[in-house]
Short mmCIF file of C-alpha atoms in Angstrom, two decimals:
data_model
loop_
_atom_site.label_atom_id
_atom_site.label_comp_id
_atom_site.label_asym_id
_atom_site.label_seq_id
_atom_site.Cartn_x
_atom_site.Cartn_y
_atom_site.Cartn_z
CA MET A 1 -59.77 -87.94 5.88
CA LEU A 2 -63.57 -88.21 5.53
CA SER A 3 -65.34 -85.61 3.46
CA SER A 4 -67.52 -83.31 5.56
CA THR A 5 -70.43 -84.24 3.28
CA TYR A 6 -70.63 -87.61 4.98
CA ALA A 7 -70.67 -86.15 8.49
CA GLN A 8 -73.94 -84.36 7.66
CA VAL A 9 -75.80 -87.53 6.68
CA ARG A 10 -78.90 -88.36 8.72
CA THR A 11 -80.59 -91.76 8.89
CA PRO A 12 -83.81 -92.29 10.91
CA ASP A 13 -82.71 -93.53 14.32
CA LYS A 14 -85.37 -96.27 14.35
CA LEU A 15 -83.53 -98.01 11.49
CA VAL A 16 -80.20 -98.14 13.33
CA ARG A 17 -79.40 -100.36 16.29
CA THR A 18 -76.24 -100.26 18.31
CA SER A 19 -74.69 -103.25 20.06
CA ASN A 20 -74.86 -103.26 23.84
CA LYS A 21 -71.13 -103.95 23.99
CA GLN A 22 -69.23 -101.01 25.43
CA VAL A 23 -65.71 -100.35 24.22
CA ARG A 24 -63.52 -97.73 25.86
CA THR A 25 -62.13 -95.49 23.11
CA SER A 26 -59.54 -92.76 22.87
CA ASN A 27 -60.43 -89.41 21.32
CA ASN A 28 -58.73 -90.44 18.07
CA GLN A 29 -60.60 -93.73 18.00
CA ALA A 30 -63.89 -92.00 18.78
CA GLY A 31 -63.30 -89.75 15.75
CA THR A 32 -62.65 -92.82 13.60
CA VAL A 33 -65.81 -94.51 14.86
CA ASN A 34 -67.86 -91.40 14.02
CA LYS A 35 -66.46 -91.40 10.48
CA ILE A 36 -67.22 -95.10 10.09
CA ASP A 37 -70.77 -94.39 11.26
CA SER A 38 -71.12 -91.57 8.73
CA VAL A 39 -70.06 -93.90 5.90
CA MET A 40 -72.53 -96.57 7.00
CA ARG A 41 -75.39 -94.12 7.44
CA LEU A 42 -74.79 -92.80 3.91
CA ALA A 43 -74.67 -96.36 2.56
CA SER A 44 -78.00 -97.02 4.30
CA LYS A 45 -79.52 -93.79 2.96
CA ARG A 46 -78.44 -94.65 -0.59
CA GLY A 47 -80.14 -98.01 -0.29
CA ILE A 48 -76.96 -100.06 -0.72
CA PHE A 49 -76.79 -101.56 2.79
CA ASN A 50 -79.50 -103.17 4.90
CA GLY A 51 -77.76 -105.45 7.36
CA ASN A 52 -75.30 -105.91 10.20
CA ILE A 53 -71.75 -104.56 10.29
CA LEU A 54 -68.78 -105.11 12.62
CA VAL A 55 -65.33 -103.51 12.60
CA ALA A 56 -62.49 -104.66 14.88
CA VAL A 57 -59.04 -103.13 15.29
CA ARG A 58 -56.21 -104.79 17.22
CA GLY A 59 -58.55 -107.51 18.45
CA LYS A 60 -61.23 -105.16 19.84
CA ILE A 61 -64.60 -104.41 18.25
CA ILE A 62 -64.78 -100.65 17.78
CA TYR A 63 -67.99 -100.52 15.76
CA GLU A 64 -71.07 -102.75 15.57
CA ARG A 65 -74.42 -101.66 14.14
CA SER A 66 -77.61 -103.00 12.57
CA PHE A 67 -79.17 -101.02 9.72
CA GLY A 68 -82.67 -101.55 8.39
CA TYR A 69 -85.20 -104.32 8.39
CA ALA A 70 -85.30 -108.06 9.05
CA ASP A 71 -88.10 -108.72 6.54
CA GLY A 72 -89.60 -107.35 3.35
CA GLY A 73 -92.77 -106.32 5.15
CA ARG A 74 -90.68 -103.95 7.30
CA GLN A 75 -92.26 -105.31 10.44
CA ARG A 76 -89.04 -106.15 12.31
CA LEU A 77 -85.80 -104.24 12.68
CA LEU A 78 -82.53 -106.10 12.35
CA SER A 79 -80.56 -106.91 15.49
CA PRO A 80 -77.03 -108.34 15.98
CA GLU A 81 -78.40 -111.71 17.12
CA MET A 82 -80.15 -112.49 13.83
CA ARG A 83 -78.81 -115.22 11.56
CA PHE A 84 -77.99 -114.77 7.89
CA ASP A 85 -77.16 -117.08 5.02
CA ILE A 86 -73.59 -116.39 3.84
CA GLY A 87 -73.57 -118.07 0.43
CA SER A 88 -70.24 -119.44 -0.71
CA ILE A 89 -68.46 -118.45 2.52
CA SER A 90 -70.15 -121.56 3.89
CA LYS A 91 -67.79 -123.60 1.69
CA GLU A 92 -64.92 -122.69 4.00
CA PHE A 93 -66.43 -125.02 6.58
CA ASN A 94 -66.46 -128.16 4.41
CA GLY A 95 -62.96 -127.36 3.17
CA THR A 96 -61.74 -126.99 6.75
CA GLY A 97 -63.53 -130.24 7.62
CA ILE A 98 -61.54 -132.04 4.93
CA MET A 99 -58.29 -130.64 6.35
CA ILE A 100 -59.24 -131.75 9.88
CA LEU A 101 -59.64 -135.31 8.58
CA LYS A 102 -56.32 -135.02 6.73
CA GLU A 103 -54.56 -133.95 9.94
CA ARG A 104 -56.04 -136.99 11.68
CA GLY A 105 -54.54 -139.25 9.04
CA LEU A 106 -57.93 -140.35 7.69
CA LEU A 107 -57.34 -139.13 4.14
CA ASP A 108 -54.73 -137.76 1.76
CA LEU A 109 -55.53 -134.86 -0.53
CA ASP A 110 -54.19 -136.87 -3.46
CA ASP A 111 -56.53 -139.79 -2.82
CA PRO A 112 -59.01 -140.39 -5.66
CA ILE A 113 -62.56 -139.75 -4.51
CA GLU A 114 -63.51 -143.23 -5.75
CA LYS A 115 -61.70 -144.57 -2.68
CA TYR A 116 -64.38 -143.11 -0.40
CA LEU A 117 -67.40 -142.88 -2.72
CA PRO A 118 -67.36 -146.13 -4.69
CA GLY A 119 -70.81 -145.64 -6.21
CA LEU A 120 -69.57 -143.03 -8.69
CA PRO A 121 -68.62 -143.72 -12.35
CA GLN A 122 -65.10 -144.41 -13.59
CA TRP A 123 -64.16 -140.73 -13.81
CA SER A 124 -64.05 -140.67 -9.99
CA GLN A 125 -60.76 -142.56 -10.20
CA GLN A 126 -59.20 -139.48 -11.85
CA VAL A 127 -60.57 -136.85 -9.46
CA LYS A 128 -58.52 -136.25 -6.32
CA ILE A 129 -59.83 -134.70 -3.12
CA ARG A 130 -57.46 -131.81 -3.86
CA ASN A 131 -59.40 -131.14 -7.06
CA LEU A 132 -62.62 -130.80 -5.07
CA ILE A 133 -61.26 -128.15 -2.70
CA ASN A 134 -59.87 -125.97 -5.51
CA TYR A 135 -62.69 -126.61 -8.03
CA THR A 136 -60.52 -128.27 -10.68
CA SER A 137 -62.34 -131.62 -10.70
CA GLY A 138 -63.71 -131.23 -14.22
CA ILE A 139 -67.27 -131.85 -12.99
CA PRO A 140 -69.42 -129.69 -15.28
CA LEU A 141 -72.06 -127.16 -14.34
CA PHE A 142 -75.47 -128.76 -14.33
CA ALA A 143 -78.54 -126.68 -15.11
CA PRO A 144 -79.65 -125.14 -11.79
CA THR A 145 -83.10 -125.99 -10.51
CA ALA A 146 -85.00 -124.93 -7.41
CA THR A 147 -85.40 -128.61 -6.49
CA GLU A 148 -81.73 -129.57 -6.74
CA THR A 149 -81.76 -131.76 -3.65
CA ASP A 150 -78.95 -133.97 -2.38
CA SER A 151 -80.54 -137.00 -4.04
CA LEU A 152 -80.82 -135.22 -7.40
CA ILE A 153 -77.18 -134.12 -7.22
CA TRP A 154 -76.12 -137.72 -6.52
CA GLN A 155 -78.30 -138.89 -9.42
CA ASN A 156 -76.66 -136.35 -11.75
CA LEU A 157 -73.19 -137.42 -10.63
CA THR A 158 -73.83 -141.15 -11.01
CA GLY A 159 -75.25 -140.47 -14.48
CA LEU A 160 -72.30 -138.30 -15.58
CA LYS A 161 -70.42 -140.06 -18.39
CA LYS A 162 -67.32 -137.88 -18.63
CA LEU A 163 -65.65 -134.85 -17.12
CA GLU A 164 -65.49 -131.44 -18.79
CA PHE A 165 -61.66 -131.56 -18.72
CA ASP A 166 -58.83 -133.52 -17.18
CA PRO A 167 -58.75 -132.85 -13.41
CA GLY A 168 -56.29 -130.15 -12.43
CA THR A 169 -56.09 -128.52 -15.88
CA ALA A 170 -58.94 -125.97 -15.61
CA TYR A 171 -61.44 -124.48 -13.16
CA ILE A 172 -65.22 -124.67 -12.79
CA TYR A 173 -66.73 -123.17 -9.66
CA ASN A 174 -69.73 -125.23 -8.66
CA HIS A 175 -71.30 -126.70 -5.54
CA TYR A 176 -71.06 -130.31 -6.74
CA ASN A 177 -67.46 -130.22 -5.52
CA VAL A 178 -68.76 -129.06 -2.15
CA TYR A 179 -71.43 -131.76 -2.05
CA LEU A 180 -68.77 -134.46 -2.60
CA GLN A 181 -66.58 -133.01 0.17
CA MET A 182 -69.54 -133.23 2.57
CA ARG A 183 -70.18 -136.86 1.64
CA ILE A 184 -66.50 -137.75 2.19
CA ILE A 185 -66.61 -136.08 5.61
CA GLU A 186 -69.67 -138.14 6.54
CA LYS A 187 -68.12 -141.36 5.23
CA LEU A 188 -64.88 -140.99 7.22
CA SER A 189 -66.29 -139.48 10.42
CA GLY A 190 -69.37 -141.65 10.77
CA LEU A 191 -71.34 -138.49 11.56
CA SER A 192 -73.81 -136.38 9.64
CA TYR A 193 -72.13 -133.36 8.07
CA ALA A 194 -74.01 -131.02 10.44
CA SER A 195 -72.93 -133.02 13.52
CA PHE A 196 -69.30 -133.12 12.37
CA ILE A 197 -69.16 -129.34 11.84
CA LYS A 198 -70.86 -128.67 15.17
CA GLN A 199 -68.54 -130.95 17.17
CA ASN A 200 -65.27 -130.06 15.44
CA ILE A 201 -65.71 -126.38 14.56
CA LEU A 202 -68.73 -124.59 16.02
CA VAL A 203 -68.39 -125.73 19.63
CA PRO A 204 -64.58 -125.32 19.83
CA CYS A 205 -64.89 -121.82 18.35
CA GLY A 206 -67.71 -120.81 20.68
CA MET A 207 -70.06 -120.33 17.73
CA MET A 208 -73.07 -121.45 19.72
CA SER A 209 -75.64 -119.50 17.69
CA SER A 210 -74.58 -121.01 14.35
CA MET A 211 -76.57 -123.82 12.75
CA ILE A 212 -76.29 -125.93 9.62
CA ASP A 213 -79.50 -125.68 7.56
CA TYR A 214 -81.35 -123.44 10.03
CA PRO A 215 -84.71 -122.77 8.30
CA ALA A 216 -84.70 -119.67 6.10
CA ASP A 217 -88.07 -118.76 7.62
CA GLY A 218 -86.93 -119.44 11.21
CA LEU A 219 -87.79 -116.96 13.95
CA LYS A 220 -84.16 -115.87 14.44
CA MET A 221 -83.43 -115.62 10.71
CA ALA A 222 -83.28 -112.33 8.81
CA ARG A 223 -85.59 -112.73 5.79
CA ALA A 224 -84.13 -111.78 2.42
CA PHE A 225 -85.88 -109.29 0.16
CA ASP A 226 -85.21 -107.36 -3.06
CA SER A 227 -85.04 -103.64 -3.78
CA GLU A 228 -88.85 -103.47 -3.96
CA PHE A 229 -89.13 -105.09 -0.50
CA ARG A 230 -90.49 -108.32 -2.00
CA GLU A 231 -89.35 -111.27 0.09
CA THR A 232 -87.11 -113.69 -1.81
CA PRO A 233 -87.85 -117.44 -1.72
CA TYR A 234 -84.79 -119.40 -0.66
CA ALA A 235 -83.60 -121.27 -3.76
CA GLN A 236 -81.11 -123.84 -2.48
CA GLY A 237 -82.24 -127.46 -2.29
CA MET A 238 -78.87 -128.93 -1.32
CA THR A 239 -78.20 -129.28 2.40
CA GLY A 240 -75.13 -128.33 4.41
CA TRP A 241 -75.27 -124.52 4.44
CA ILE A 242 -74.48 -122.64 7.63
CA ARG A 243 -76.56 -119.74 8.96
CA LEU A 244 -75.16 -117.59 11.70
CA PRO A 245 -75.10 -114.15 13.36
CA ILE A 246 -72.36 -111.62 12.79
CA MET A 247 -70.43 -112.31 16.00
CA ASP A 248 -70.10 -115.97 15.07
CA LEU A 249 -68.77 -115.11 11.61
CA PHE A 250 -66.24 -112.83 13.32
CA SER A 251 -65.26 -115.73 15.61
CA TRP A 252 -64.90 -118.02 12.61
CA VAL A 253 -62.48 -115.85 10.65
CA THR A 254 -60.36 -114.88 13.65
CA ASN A 255 -60.02 -118.47 14.86
CA LEU A 256 -59.36 -119.89 11.40
CA ASP A 257 -56.81 -117.24 10.45
CA SER A 258 -54.88 -117.70 13.71
CA TYR A 259 -54.56 -121.46 12.99
CA LYS A 260 -56.64 -122.52 15.99
CA ILE A 261 -58.79 -124.87 13.90
CA ILE A 262 -56.28 -126.28 11.41
CA SER A 263 -52.51 -125.97 11.23
CA HIS A 264 -50.61 -123.36 9.28
CA GLU A 265 -49.56 -126.05 6.81
CA SER A 266 -53.14 -127.18 6.25
CA TYR A 267 -54.28 -123.57 5.90
CA LEU A 268 -51.75 -122.99 3.10
CA GLU A 269 -53.01 -126.07 1.27
CA LEU A 270 -56.63 -124.98 1.63
CA ALA A 271 -55.76 -121.48 0.37
CA SER A 272 -54.10 -122.86 -2.77
CA ASN A 273 -56.05 -121.83 -5.88
CA PHE A 274 -56.03 -122.47 -9.59
CA PRO A 275 -54.68 -119.34 -11.40
CA GLY A 276 -57.54 -116.88 -11.84
CA GLY A 277 -59.90 -118.85 -9.59
CA GLU A 278 -60.91 -118.76 -5.95
CA SER A 279 -59.74 -121.24 -3.36
CA SER A 280 -61.95 -122.77 -0.67
CA LEU A 281 -61.01 -119.70 1.41
CA GLY A 282 -62.00 -117.13 -1.19
CA LYS A 283 -59.05 -114.80 -1.73
CA THR A 284 -55.93 -114.87 0.43
CA GLU A 285 -52.64 -113.00 0.19
CA PHE A 286 -49.37 -114.02 1.78
CA GLN A 287 -45.97 -112.47 2.41
CA ASP A 288 -43.75 -115.49 2.09
CA THR A 289 -45.97 -117.96 3.94
CA GLN A 290 -47.44 -115.47 6.44
CA LEU A 291 -51.06 -114.46 5.90
CA SER A 292 -51.42 -110.77 5.09
CA SER A 293 -55.11 -110.75 4.14
CA HIS A 294 -58.12 -113.05 3.84
CA GLN A 295 -61.28 -111.90 2.12
CA HIS A 296 -64.40 -113.80 1.12
CA GLN A 297 -67.73 -112.67 -0.30
CA GLY A 298 -70.74 -114.96 -0.65
CA SER A 299 -74.33 -114.54 -1.76
CA ASN A 300 -77.49 -116.55 -2.23
CA SER A 301 -81.15 -115.63 -2.76
CA ASN A 302 -80.57 -111.94 -1.90
CA TYR A 303 -78.42 -112.73 1.13
CA GLU A 304 -74.86 -111.44 0.91
CA ALA A 305 -71.92 -111.46 3.30
CA LEU A 306 -68.32 -110.34 3.24
CA PHE A 307 -65.46 -110.50 5.67
CA TYR A 308 -62.01 -108.98 5.36
CA ASN A 309 -59.20 -109.83 7.76
CA SER A 310 -55.77 -108.22 7.60
CA PRO A 311 -53.57 -109.75 10.32
CA LYS A 312 -50.67 -107.47 9.38
CA ASP A 313 -52.83 -104.37 10.00
CA SER A 314 -54.94 -105.95 12.79
CA ILE A 315 -58.19 -105.03 11.01
CA VAL A 316 -61.31 -107.18 10.64
CA ILE A 317 -64.45 -106.03 8.81
CA VAL A 318 -67.59 -108.20 8.66
CA MET A 319 -70.81 -107.36 6.82
CA MET A 320 -74.02 -109.39 6.44
CA THR A 321 -77.08 -108.27 4.49
CA ASN A 322 -80.50 -109.70 3.66
CA ASN A 323 -80.96 -107.24 0.78
CA GLN A 324 -78.14 -107.92 -1.66
CA GLN A 325 -76.89 -104.78 -3.41
CA LEU A 326 -73.42 -106.05 -4.44
CA LYS A 327 -71.72 -103.09 -2.81
CA VAL A 328 -70.10 -104.75 0.20
CA HIS A 329 -66.69 -104.62 -1.50
CA GLY A 330 -67.05 -100.89 -2.12
CA ILE A 331 -68.23 -100.25 1.43
CA LYS A 332 -65.30 -102.29 2.76
CA SER A 333 -62.89 -100.17 0.71
CA ALA A 334 -64.46 -96.99 2.12
CA LEU A 335 -64.09 -98.30 5.68
CA LEU A 336 -60.45 -99.20 5.08
CA GLY A 337 -59.96 -95.67 3.80
CA VAL A 338 -61.38 -94.27 7.03
CA LEU A 339 -59.13 -96.52 9.12
CA ASN A 340 -56.12 -95.45 7.08
CA GLY A 341 -56.96 -91.73 7.32
CA GLU A 342 -57.76 -91.35 3.62
CA THR A 343 -60.52 -89.52 1.74
CA VAL A 344 -63.20 -92.08 0.92
CA THR A 345 -65.99 -92.60 -1.59
CA VAL A 346 -69.18 -94.40 -0.66
CA PRO A 347 -70.51 -96.51 -3.58
CA LYS A 348 -73.59 -95.66 -5.60
CA LYS A 349 -76.27 -98.13 -6.71
CA SER A 350 -75.45 -101.26 -8.72
CA VAL A 351 -75.90 -101.04 -12.51
CA TYR A 352 -76.09 -104.84 -12.69
CA LEU A 353 -78.97 -105.14 -10.23
CA GLU A 354 -80.85 -102.38 -12.02
CA VAL A 355 -80.62 -103.81 -15.55
CA ARG A 356 -80.49 -107.61 -15.20
CA GLU A 357 -84.24 -108.30 -15.00
CA LYS A 358 -84.94 -105.86 -17.83
CA MET A 359 -82.42 -107.61 -20.08
CA LEU A 360 -83.83 -111.00 -19.09
CA ALA A 361 -87.34 -109.88 -20.10
CA ASP A 362 -86.31 -108.14 -23.33
CA LEU A 363 -82.65 -107.87 -24.28
CA GLN A 364 -82.98 -104.95 -26.71
CA LYS A 365 -85.10 -102.85 -24.34
CA GLY A 366 -82.68 -103.75 -21.55
CA LEU A 367 -79.70 -102.56 -23.59
CA VAL A 368 -81.47 -99.27 -24.33
CA TYR A 369 -82.20 -98.80 -20.61
CA TYR A 370 -78.54 -99.53 -19.77
CA LYS A 371 -77.47 -96.77 -22.22
CA VAL A 372 -79.95 -94.33 -20.65
CA LEU A 373 -78.42 -94.99 -17.20
CA LYS A 374 -74.92 -94.50 -18.58
CA ASP A 375 -75.77 -91.29 -20.42
CA HIS A 376 -78.00 -89.61 -17.85
CA HIS A 377 -77.82 -91.22 -14.39
CA GLN A 378 -74.20 -91.70 -13.41
CA ASP A 379 -74.92 -89.51 -10.39
CA GLN A 380 -77.03 -92.37 -8.98
CA TYR A 381 -75.46 -95.51 -10.46
CA ASP A 382 -71.91 -96.75 -10.14
CA PHE A 383 -70.07 -97.10 -13.48
CA SER A 384 -66.61 -97.26 -11.91
CA PHE A 385 -66.22 -100.93 -12.92
CA GLU A 386 -68.56 -101.02 -15.87
CA ILE A 387 -67.20 -104.16 -17.47
CA GLY A 388 -67.78 -106.03 -14.22
CA ASP A 389 -71.47 -105.05 -14.21
CA VAL A 390 -71.89 -105.94 -17.89
CA ILE A 391 -70.20 -109.32 -17.46
CA SER A 392 -72.29 -110.04 -14.36
CA THR A 393 -75.44 -109.29 -16.37
CA GLY A 394 -74.33 -111.67 -19.10
CA LYS A 395 -73.66 -114.38 -16.51
CA TYR A 396 -77.14 -113.80 -15.06
CA LEU A 397 -78.61 -114.55 -18.49
CA GLN A 398 -76.22 -117.46 -19.01
CA ARG A 399 -77.32 -119.12 -15.75
CA ARG A 400 -80.91 -118.94 -17.03
CA LYS A 401 -79.97 -120.64 -20.33
CA LYS A 402 -80.35 -117.44 -22.37
CA PHE A 403 -77.10 -118.26 -24.10
CA ASN A 404 -77.53 -116.15 -27.26
CA ASP A 405 -78.60 -113.12 -25.24
CA ALA A 406 -75.68 -113.69 -22.88
CA ILE A 407 -73.28 -113.74 -25.84
CA SER A 408 -74.67 -110.39 -27.01
CA VAL A 409 -74.09 -108.88 -23.56
CA PHE A 410 -70.56 -110.28 -23.32
CA LYS A 411 -69.86 -108.72 -26.72
CA GLN A 412 -70.98 -105.39 -25.24
CA ALA A 413 -68.33 -105.89 -22.58
CA LEU A 414 -65.68 -106.40 -25.27
CA MET A 415 -66.39 -102.88 -26.61
CA LEU A 416 -65.39 -101.26 -23.31
CA ARG A 417 -61.95 -99.99 -22.40
CA ALA A 418 -60.82 -102.49 -19.80
CA LYS A 419 -57.93 -104.58 -18.55
CA PRO A 420 -56.83 -107.47 -20.79
CA GLN A 421 -57.70 -109.94 -18.04
CA ASP A 422 -61.32 -108.72 -17.95
CA LEU A 423 -61.64 -108.79 -21.74
CA SER A 424 -60.15 -112.28 -21.73
CA TYR A 425 -62.79 -113.37 -19.24
CA ALA A 426 -65.54 -112.03 -21.53
CA TYR A 427 -64.19 -114.13 -24.42
CA GLU A 428 -64.01 -117.14 -22.09
CA LEU A 429 -67.66 -116.72 -21.12
CA ILE A 430 -68.68 -116.40 -24.76
CA ALA A 431 -66.88 -119.69 -25.37
CA GLU A 432 -68.80 -121.31 -22.50
CA CYS A 433 -72.11 -120.21 -24.07
CA TYR A 434 -71.14 -121.57 -27.48
CA LEU A 435 -70.18 -124.82 -25.80
CA LYS A 436 -73.66 -125.03 -24.22
CA LEU A 437 -75.12 -124.42 -27.71
CA ASP A 438 -72.97 -127.31 -29.00
CA LEU A 439 -71.06 -124.95 -31.31
CA LYS A 440 -67.63 -126.35 -30.51
CA GLU A 441 -65.71 -124.55 -33.27
CA LEU A 442 -66.97 -121.15 -32.10
CA ALA A 443 -66.26 -122.15 -28.51
CA ALA A 444 -62.69 -123.10 -29.37
CA ALA A 445 -62.19 -119.87 -31.35
CA ASN A 446 -63.27 -117.76 -28.37
CA TYR A 447 -61.15 -119.73 -25.90
CA GLN A 448 -58.27 -118.98 -28.27
CA LYS A 449 -59.12 -115.26 -28.26
CA ALA A 450 -59.26 -115.38 -24.45
CA LEU A 451 -55.79 -116.87 -24.33
CA GLU A 452 -54.42 -114.35 -26.85
CA MET A 453 -55.86 -111.48 -24.79
CA ASP A 454 -54.36 -112.90 -21.59
CA PRO A 455 -51.64 -115.54 -22.05
CA ASN A 456 -51.94 -116.32 -18.32
CA ASN A 457 -55.56 -117.45 -18.63
CA LYS A 458 -55.01 -121.03 -17.50
CA ASN A 459 -58.68 -121.91 -17.71
CA ALA A 460 -58.84 -121.08 -21.43
CA GLU A 461 -55.58 -122.95 -21.91
CA GLY A 462 -56.99 -126.01 -20.16
CA MET A 463 -60.20 -125.97 -22.19
CA LEU A 464 -58.25 -125.68 -25.47
CA ALA A 465 -56.16 -128.65 -24.39
CA ALA A 466 -59.37 -130.60 -23.77
CA PHE A 467 -60.60 -129.74 -27.29
CA LYS A 468 -57.34 -130.91 -28.85
CA LYS A 469 -57.56 -134.15 -26.91
CA LEU A 470 -61.02 -134.77 -28.42
CA ASP A 471 -59.61 -134.16 -31.92
#
């Protein structure tokens, strides 16, 4: 049941918009909808959700609302028709495109990518299309830049001398794999990537308001902003990203998960992941070969989206925000609690978002501030998964080439009481930083610690195998 505290929450009505769709509800369902609304209003009041939300049960939308603003200047309210960037969820579309071409007999997942992209170096003979869709190609992470255009990515790939590891033996999540999938789709279809997706996915699914590379400053686009209401410049130079409204994202997941776009067999292949890593479909769970749940979260430049589909329970939850607070998972869990008749907890503010810029500016002052939050402000900030916030902060520094500072933060994570898998991941990230610093012995030692902490860490195992091969 929902705590009565939530039922008393008030949010200014001008910040909340309700869809025009009318759904006939029973008394029980009306009570559930009211509890969902109380959770969402509290999330809005706490500052952890500014965006659009949709909940469907047994194929019918029972709740759809818009909370907050469409821009940092607070001049426009959000509405259901507005488009959002969905980050890595967009990668489901290129993965599905590859499977469409496979079903048409135009490619085999075990084909080397050199067969379709002959301008790449010799390593492309080792990389299979399958490695691209599950991020096991061995293509390393290149230093991110705001001007990482398609041409620069191709230049980096043609200049790459060797892979990070043998394809299929480890996992690196990066968008170079996605870029290569898009180029293969164009090569085999004779269409631009945007035209292929529109003709083969968007139109058949009725997603008529979705667009590839719709301008981030377009009239129908929700503008992203940070917690201080400063608008966030869009920092993705590569093309091929889809922007869409919430109803179209709902259409996407329900059509895909009912095998109306690709076959059940193709879906299973696309959902296959390297142990510990995500597949092209994010995270999926199966009972035997029947889908029980499909969940994917994506983010980019303060946009964030999440969908959760449970065919076995006939529940779909979709959230899209232009003010990333990293609490969509917690909100989703609260909504599932409401739907299941359980007592729920609405998340507090993100520790990671609060401390990351302070640690980037001055690590020692940032660590002191983090301790102050932990000692005195747990009523406002969420420490329920502390190691996750600490690791995320370290990764934030790592992505900005602050490798020594990142190592210090990851070592803070190792001092926490946590699951072996999470501690193993911290050691793995320390190893990655040492590798970037060209300290291979320290990198190998930390990959070894990662494997000792979690013997099922296949990524650490694969990297150690790559080191031994070099010896």
